[in-house]
């Protein structure tokens, strides 16, 4: 199947899963909150994070990484950037979280396929992070409070709540304006908006991150690396995933004895933020160099 066809199929699958989740109102509600959190975190790690573990493939296309020394330097710079982000969380958590949200919106805005107006990408990228505060502001504030102090967490969730109504309206208008140019991209924007608005924040993020952002990225990297096979992608992703698992286990031992939920959320989102910075340095270079029209 052609690359564009595969990516469009992935878009349709994401939309169908979202529709199923929204219509069936499927929820993990009967499960205890900590178990829900653990399951979602596990899904994010297994199905979402591996897209970042493919970064060495992008690096190999962008830089002349011929010798082992060059690869060691690449890994060191990658980890140093990630460590700097963790340090930022320690020193200035509120600044860290606001910057993480803004930078993530910019990163997610790369998902839509093909040429799109800036306002379409802007509204799409922000929808994932702003719209959960429309109907679930208290849950968003609680999640934020694991990362920053509770009063700042409430203020930030309230701020996002204020942004959310105009954001939803603007996203619907943007979707309508793009229907004729690319109906599937409009449907994707509509589904991301519905998912982020209606489903509880962590479940919504999990589905978006795994079935849309991560999946689409894997398909793009596959095409970008001269259509490498899935098994070769798996071979590239396995060592970083293993290292990440070991790193997470070590970090878990080190973390202060707060509640399990707090530790899971901290580990998950601080690690995501830390890895996002070097990940974006590579992805955005490829993106602006052109994912070759996709
Ligand atoms: C903390 C937090 C959120 C933000 C998560 C972000 C911003 C994730 C970004 C991940 C990236 C950029 C991965 C890169 O590939 C949500 C979902 C609003 C829910 C409330 C808690
Ligand atoms: Fe990404």
XYZ file of C-alpha atoms and ligand atoms in Angstrom:
316
model
C 0.000 0.000 0.000
C 1.256 3.514 -0.717
C 2.631 5.596 2.167
C -0.104 8.254 2.016
C -2.790 5.565 1.892
C -1.349 3.875 4.984
C -1.237 7.148 6.912
C -4.827 7.942 5.915
C -5.856 4.473 7.046
C -4.154 5.112 10.396
C -6.121 8.405 10.609
C -9.374 6.548 9.984
C -8.529 3.926 12.600
C -7.820 6.676 15.133
C -11.156 8.329 14.309
C -13.050 5.030 14.623
C -11.457 4.247 17.987
C -12.318 7.750 19.201
C -15.895 7.430 17.990
C -16.219 4.035 19.698
C -14.846 5.413 22.956
C -17.050 8.518 22.868
C -20.249 6.740 21.780
C -19.921 3.734 24.045
C -18.854 6.011 26.866
C -16.372 3.283 27.681
C -14.671 4.087 30.883
C -12.337 2.396 33.278
C -14.468 3.834 36.073
C -15.112 0.587 37.999
C -11.386 0.124 38.485
C -9.656 1.785 41.435
C -8.039 5.093 40.424
C -4.468 3.905 40.954
C -5.032 0.773 38.829
C -6.518 2.924 36.036
C -3.535 5.211 36.181
C -1.101 2.295 36.050
C -2.904 0.717 33.057
C -2.930 3.989 31.111
C 0.714 4.676 31.954
C 1.594 1.174 30.760
C -0.290 1.736 27.475
C 1.536 5.045 26.974
C 4.903 3.377 27.541
C 4.200 0.317 25.367
C 2.363 1.943 22.450
C 3.272 5.646 22.626
C 6.850 6.039 23.781
C 8.475 3.712 21.193
C 7.938 6.391 18.518
C 10.660 8.385 20.310
C 12.872 5.316 20.539
C 13.140 5.527 16.744
C 15.033 8.821 17.032
C 18.373 7.133 16.151
C 16.953 6.520 12.655
C 16.283 10.228 12.209
C 19.697 11.077 13.659
C 21.373 8.713 11.207
C 19.720 10.574 8.326
C 20.525 14.035 9.703
C 24.098 13.609 10.927
C 27.144 11.727 9.693
C 27.114 9.227 12.585
C 29.645 6.804 11.175
C 31.872 5.832 14.127
C 30.946 4.371 17.531
C 32.358 7.567 19.067
C 29.925 9.664 17.047
C 27.034 7.524 18.338
C 28.229 7.790 21.930
C 28.376 11.589 21.545
C 24.859 11.604 20.087
C 23.507 9.582 23.035
C 25.340 11.818 25.526
C 23.956 15.038 24.036
C 20.458 13.478 23.937
C 20.648 12.473 27.601
C 22.190 15.790 28.646
C 19.298 17.700 27.081
C 16.831 15.376 28.852
C 18.647 15.822 32.179
C 18.494 19.617 31.768
C 14.692 19.369 31.506
C 14.462 17.286 34.702
C 16.622 19.880 36.441
C 14.284 22.608 35.207
C 11.344 20.758 36.771
C 13.241 20.680 40.072
C 14.230 24.327 40.001
C 11.220 25.998 38.366
C 8.315 23.524 38.174
C 5.623 26.002 37.105
C 7.741 27.432 34.299
C 8.601 23.837 33.344
C 4.946 22.779 33.061
C 3.791 25.846 31.113
C 6.738 25.473 28.731
C 6.039 21.736 28.391
C 2.421 22.408 27.389
C 3.372 25.060 24.826
C 6.212 23.008 23.344
C 4.027 19.880 23.215
C 1.271 21.750 21.368
C 3.877 22.807 18.807
C 5.106 19.213 18.519
C 1.605 17.728 18.111
C 0.788 20.355 15.472
C 3.002 18.339 13.131
C 0.542 15.429 13.042
C -1.837 16.540 10.255
C -0.760 15.250 6.873
C 0.208 17.469 3.955
C 0.149 21.245 3.604
C -2.168 22.847 6.156
C -2.710 26.500 7.145
C -0.887 27.546 10.354
C -4.164 28.169 12.216
C -5.302 24.598 11.535
C -2.096 23.147 12.995
C -2.151 25.622 15.904
C -5.705 24.671 16.891
C -5.046 20.943 16.421
C -1.859 20.915 18.527
C -3.421 22.966 21.313
C -6.699 21.007 21.355
C -5.019 17.989 22.947
C -3.858 20.072 25.916
C -6.426 22.847 26.274
C -9.731 21.004 25.780
C -9.409 18.496 28.683
C -9.914 21.521 30.974
C -13.327 22.278 29.441
C -15.328 19.606 31.303
C -12.643 17.956 33.445
C -10.818 20.933 34.968
C -10.718 19.352 38.424
C -9.066 16.180 37.101
C -6.569 18.206 35.097
C -5.764 20.272 38.195
C -5.251 17.084 40.212
C -2.839 15.670 37.600
C -0.988 18.990 37.431
C -0.753 19.033 41.242
C 1.500 15.968 41.080
C 3.954 18.096 39.085
C 3.613 21.597 40.601
C 2.169 23.067 43.798
C -1.622 22.657 44.142
C -2.533 26.337 44.008
C -0.522 26.897 40.828
C -2.060 23.669 39.465
C -5.552 25.078 40.038
C -4.661 28.422 38.480
C -3.211 26.726 35.401
C -6.229 24.430 34.999
C -8.553 27.461 35.424
C -6.568 29.345 32.783
C -6.890 26.434 30.362
C -10.612 26.198 31.204
C -11.067 29.828 30.143
C -9.224 29.164 26.894
C -11.174 25.979 26.224
C -14.545 27.300 24.983
C -13.078 29.689 22.396
C -10.595 26.938 21.452
C -13.338 24.400 20.841
C -15.363 26.861 18.769
C -12.324 27.876 16.747
C -11.380 24.222 16.203
C -14.876 23.445 14.918
C -14.729 26.412 12.538
C -11.227 25.389 11.397
C -12.480 21.849 10.777
C -15.411 23.167 8.739
C -13.148 25.435 6.676
C -10.839 22.552 5.766
C -13.508 19.969 4.889
C -13.356 20.620 1.163
C -9.562 20.686 1.029
C -9.014 17.557 3.147
C -12.045 15.948 4.780
C -9.991 13.376 6.673
C -7.789 16.019 8.312
C -10.978 17.831 9.374
C -12.396 14.606 10.766
C -9.157 14.003 12.665
C -9.313 17.491 14.174
C -12.954 16.939 15.122
C -12.106 13.578 16.725
C -9.129 14.972 18.648
C -11.398 17.786 19.903
C -14.207 15.391 20.878
C -11.798 12.976 22.547
C -10.020 15.706 24.529
C -13.299 17.345 25.556
C -15.483 14.375 26.425
C -13.230 11.589 27.694
C -11.407 11.782 31.000
C -8.037 13.521 30.514
C -5.589 10.668 30.944
C -7.619 8.176 28.855
C -8.025 10.776 26.111
C -4.320 11.550 26.113
C -3.459 7.843 26.005
C -5.600 7.167 22.930
C -4.348 10.283 21.166
C -0.706 9.630 21.988
C -0.748 5.953 20.996
C -3.215 5.741 18.103
C -2.547 9.136 16.534
C 0.727 10.857 17.421
C 2.890 7.780 18.031
C 1.410 5.599 15.296
C 1.640 8.337 12.663
C 5.223 9.088 13.623
C 6.224 5.425 13.284
C 4.683 5.290 9.791
C 6.503 8.478 8.822
C 9.864 7.285 10.106
C 9.328 3.999 8.275
C 8.771 5.841 4.998
C 11.560 8.338 5.709
C 14.104 5.579 6.258
C 13.621 4.131 2.786
C 10.705 1.971 3.935
C 12.605 -0.028 6.557
C 10.727 -3.134 7.680
C 8.780 -3.157 10.958
C 11.195 -5.724 12.365
C 14.165 -3.448 11.703
C 12.275 -0.591 13.399
C 11.723 -2.884 16.367
C 15.440 -3.654 16.510
C 16.250 0.071 16.617
C 13.615 0.825 19.265
C 14.411 -2.089 21.592
C 17.682 -0.873 23.181
C 16.388 2.644 24.026
C 13.161 1.114 25.414
C 15.184 -1.267 27.558
C 17.407 1.556 28.803
C 14.314 3.612 29.555
C 12.790 0.776 31.588
C 15.961 0.407 33.633
C 16.178 4.203 34.065
C 12.547 4.376 35.198
C 13.066 1.559 37.715
C 16.115 3.347 39.147
C 14.304 6.685 39.279
C 11.389 4.992 41.087
C 13.753 3.909 43.887
C 15.129 7.407 44.151
C 11.832 9.282 44.271
C 10.517 10.596 47.573
C 7.925 8.362 49.242
C 4.847 10.153 47.939
C 1.700 8.247 46.840
C 1.971 5.707 44.014
C -0.275 7.867 41.790
C 1.916 10.908 42.344
C 5.054 8.951 41.532
C 3.542 7.414 38.375
C 2.364 10.802 37.080
C 5.693 12.442 37.909
C 7.752 9.706 36.338
C 5.537 9.549 33.261
C 5.207 13.238 32.467
C 8.616 14.462 33.612
C 10.243 11.685 31.569
C 7.972 12.496 28.594
C 8.906 16.176 28.845
C 12.599 15.378 29.230
C 12.636 13.085 26.206
C 10.442 15.425 24.168
C 13.136 18.121 23.994
C 15.886 16.096 22.247
C 13.116 14.212 20.340
C 11.798 17.508 18.975
C 15.279 18.723 18.046
C 15.381 15.795 15.620
C 11.735 15.546 14.568
C 11.193 19.239 13.890
C 14.356 19.379 11.772
C 13.041 16.546 9.644
C 9.570 18.051 9.584
C 10.725 21.463 8.405
C 13.149 19.830 6.056
C 9.924 18.209 4.753
C 8.563 14.775 5.722
C 8.321 14.793 1.960
C 4.758 16.028 1.754
C 3.265 13.877 4.481
C 0.667 16.704 32.213
C -0.759 16.501 31.730
C -1.121 16.626 30.413
C -0.123 16.976 29.388
C 0.699 16.097 28.791
C 1.661 16.452 27.766
C 1.922 17.870 27.490
C 2.323 15.449 27.089
C 3.268 15.640 26.008
C 3.922 14.613 25.413
C 4.808 14.749 24.258
C 5.075 16.070 23.671
C 5.358 13.637 23.691
C 6.220 13.656 22.506
O 6.187 12.860 21.601
C -2.579 16.448 29.970
C -2.687 15.453 28.834
C -3.106 17.801 29.490
C -3.474 15.910 31.081
C -3.155 16.449 32.388
C -1.740 16.154 32.792
Fe 6.633 12.809 19.268
